């Protein structure tokens, strides 16, 4: 009798690329959550009427919060700090972000993002992460055409 085995797949962060204003982000922190995207709102809001009938209102909100963790010596920290400085002085300089995992096709793009949270800074015996958070007003997901069964 032949042994039935499941498919074998591979993952590598080397297939993931993040760019901010066309600059490739290098000097990422370590761990499993150095880049994270989260929708700002739930996809739907359910409502059940007094008679038991239900409706789900689907949101039109396409925004996300994108979090990126950098090493303290990443050149992107200085670049983003300068953007924040200009923003505090009244600049309307928006940020373009692109994220792509070439192995799965996942990711997305945003042409109008703003830094909404600057990193806390700590100094001590070891390097500490610099966590930046962006609000992307309209996140366009990449078309995911990856099919592991193909």
CSV table of C-alpha atoms in Angstrom, one decimal:
chain,number,residue,atom,x,y,z
A,1,UNK,CA,0.0,0.0,0.0
A,2,UNK,CA,1.4,3.4,-1.0
A,3,UNK,CA,1.9,6.0,1.7
A,4,UNK,CA,-0.2,9.2,1.1
A,5,UNK,CA,1.7,12.3,1.9
A,6,UNK,CA,0.5,15.9,2.1
A,7,UNK,CA,2.1,18.6,-0.1
A,8,UNK,CA,5.4,20.1,1.0
A,9,UNK,CA,5.7,23.9,0.8
A,10,UNK,CA,8.4,26.4,1.6
A,11,UNK,CA,8.3,29.9,3.1
A,12,UNK,CA,11.1,32.4,3.2
A,13,UNK,CA,11.1,36.0,4.4
A,14,UNK,CA,13.6,36.5,1.6
A,15,UNK,CA,10.6,36.6,-0.7
A,16,UNK,CA,9.0,39.5,1.1
A,17,UNK,CA,9.7,43.1,0.1
A,18,UNK,CA,8.5,46.3,1.7
A,19,UNK,CA,9.1,49.6,0.1
A,20,UNK,CA,8.3,53.1,1.5
A,21,UNK,CA,8.2,55.9,-1.0
A,22,UNK,CA,10.0,53.6,-3.4
A,23,UNK,CA,12.9,52.8,-1.0
A,24,UNK,CA,13.4,49.2,-0.1
A,25,UNK,CA,13.2,48.8,3.7
A,26,UNK,CA,16.3,47.1,5.1
A,27,UNK,CA,17.4,46.7,8.7
A,28,UNK,CA,14.2,45.0,9.8
A,29,UNK,CA,13.9,43.7,13.4
A,30,UNK,CA,13.8,40.0,14.2
A,31,UNK,CA,10.8,37.8,14.8
A,32,UNK,CA,7.6,36.6,13.2
A,33,UNK,CA,5.8,40.0,13.2
A,34,UNK,CA,8.2,42.5,11.8
A,35,UNK,CA,5.6,43.6,9.2
A,36,UNK,CA,1.9,43.4,10.1
A,37,UNK,CA,-1.2,44.7,8.5
A,38,UNK,CA,-4.6,44.9,10.2
A,39,UNK,CA,-7.9,46.2,8.9
A,40,UNK,CA,-9.1,49.3,10.7
A,41,UNK,CA,-12.7,48.0,11.0
A,42,UNK,CA,-14.5,44.7,10.8
A,43,UNK,CA,-15.6,43.6,7.4
A,44,UNK,CA,-19.3,43.4,8.5
A,45,UNK,CA,-21.6,44.5,11.2
A,46,UNK,CA,-24.5,42.1,11.8
A,47,UNK,CA,-27.9,43.2,13.0
A,48,UNK,CA,-30.8,41.0,13.9
A,49,UNK,CA,-34.3,42.6,14.0
A,50,UNK,CA,-37.0,42.0,16.6
A,51,UNK,CA,-38.6,39.5,14.2
A,52,UNK,CA,-35.4,37.4,13.9
A,53,UNK,CA,-34.5,38.5,10.4
A,54,UNK,CA,-30.9,39.6,10.0
A,55,UNK,CA,-28.8,41.8,7.8
A,56,UNK,CA,-25.0,42.3,7.7
A,57,UNK,CA,-23.7,45.8,6.7
A,58,UNK,CA,-20.5,45.4,4.8
A,59,UNK,CA,-18.1,48.2,5.3
A,60,UNK,CA,-16.7,50.4,2.5
A,61,UNK,CA,-13.7,51.1,4.7
A,62,UNK,CA,-10.5,50.0,2.8
A,63,UNK,CA,-8.0,51.3,5.4
A,64,UNK,CA,-5.4,49.4,7.3
A,65,UNK,CA,-2.9,50.0,10.1
A,66,UNK,CA,0.5,48.8,8.9
A,67,UNK,CA,3.2,48.2,11.6
A,68,UNK,CA,6.9,47.7,10.8
A,69,UNK,CA,9.6,47.0,13.3
A,70,UNK,CA,13.1,48.2,12.4
A,71,UNK,CA,16.6,47.8,13.9
A,72,UNK,CA,17.8,51.0,15.6
A,73,UNK,CA,20.5,51.6,12.9
A,74,UNK,CA,18.2,51.1,9.9
A,75,UNK,CA,18.4,54.1,7.6
A,76,UNK,CA,14.6,54.0,7.3
A,77,UNK,CA,14.3,55.4,10.9
A,78,UNK,CA,16.1,58.6,9.9
A,79,UNK,CA,14.0,58.9,6.7
A,80,UNK,CA,10.7,58.4,8.6
A,81,UNK,CA,11.8,60.8,11.4
A,82,UNK,CA,12.4,63.5,8.8
A,83,UNK,CA,9.0,62.9,7.2
A,84,UNK,CA,7.4,63.2,10.7
A,85,UNK,CA,9.3,66.4,11.3
A,86,UNK,CA,8.0,67.9,8.0
A,87,UNK,CA,4.4,66.7,8.8
A,88,UNK,CA,4.5,68.4,12.2
A,89,UNK,CA,5.5,71.6,10.4
A,90,UNK,CA,2.4,71.4,8.2
A,91,UNK,CA,3.6,69.4,5.2
A,92,UNK,CA,1.0,67.4,3.3
A,93,UNK,CA,3.7,64.8,2.2
A,94,UNK,CA,1.9,61.5,2.1
A,95,UNK,CA,3.7,58.2,2.1
A,96,UNK,CA,3.5,55.4,-0.5
A,97,UNK,CA,3.8,51.8,0.7
A,98,UNK,CA,4.1,48.6,-1.2
A,99,UNK,CA,4.3,45.1,0.3
A,100,UNK,CA,4.8,41.9,-1.7
A,101,UNK,CA,5.4,38.2,-0.9
A,102,UNK,CA,6.5,36.8,-4.2
A,103,UNK,CA,6.0,33.2,-3.1
A,104,UNK,CA,2.3,33.6,-2.3
A,105,UNK,CA,1.3,36.8,-4.1
A,106,UNK,CA,0.1,38.3,-0.9
A,107,UNK,CA,0.6,42.0,0.0
A,108,UNK,CA,-0.8,45.3,-1.2
A,109,UNK,CA,-0.1,48.9,-2.0
A,110,UNK,CA,-1.2,52.3,-0.6
A,111,UNK,CA,-0.4,55.6,-2.2
A,112,UNK,CA,-1.7,57.7,0.7
A,113,UNK,CA,-0.3,56.7,4.1
A,114,UNK,CA,0.6,58.7,7.2
A,115,UNK,CA,2.8,57.8,10.2
A,116,UNK,CA,0.4,57.7,13.1
A,117,UNK,CA,2.7,56.2,15.7
A,118,UNK,CA,6.4,56.9,16.2
A,119,UNK,CA,8.6,54.4,17.9
A,120,UNK,CA,9.5,54.4,21.5
A,121,UNK,CA,13.3,54.6,21.9
A,122,UNK,CA,15.3,52.7,24.5
A,123,UNK,CA,19.0,52.5,25.0
A,124,UNK,CA,20.8,49.8,27.0
A,125,UNK,CA,23.0,46.8,26.7
A,126,UNK,CA,21.2,45.5,23.7
A,127,UNK,CA,19.7,47.0,20.6
A,128,UNK,CA,15.9,47.6,20.8
A,129,UNK,CA,13.3,47.7,18.1
A,130,UNK,CA,11.9,50.8,16.5
A,131,UNK,CA,8.2,50.2,15.8
A,132,UNK,CA,6.5,52.5,13.3
A,133,UNK,CA,2.8,52.5,12.6
A,134,UNK,CA,1.1,53.8,9.4
A,135,UNK,CA,-2.5,54.5,8.6
A,136,UNK,CA,-3.2,53.6,5.0
A,137,UNK,CA,-6.4,55.2,3.9
A,138,UNK,CA,-7.0,52.8,0.9
A,139,UNK,CA,-5.1,49.5,1.0
A,140,UNK,CA,-5.3,47.7,-2.3
A,141,UNK,CA,-4.7,44.0,-1.8
A,142,UNK,CA,-2.5,42.2,-4.4
A,143,UNK,CA,-4.5,39.8,-6.6
A,144,UNK,CA,-3.7,36.5,-5.0
A,145,UNK,CA,-3.3,33.9,-7.7
A,146,UNK,CA,-1.2,31.4,-5.8
A,147,UNK,CA,-2.6,27.9,-5.9
A,148,UNK,CA,-0.6,25.3,-4.0
A,149,UNK,CA,-2.6,22.5,-5.6
A,150,UNK,CA,-1.5,23.6,-9.1
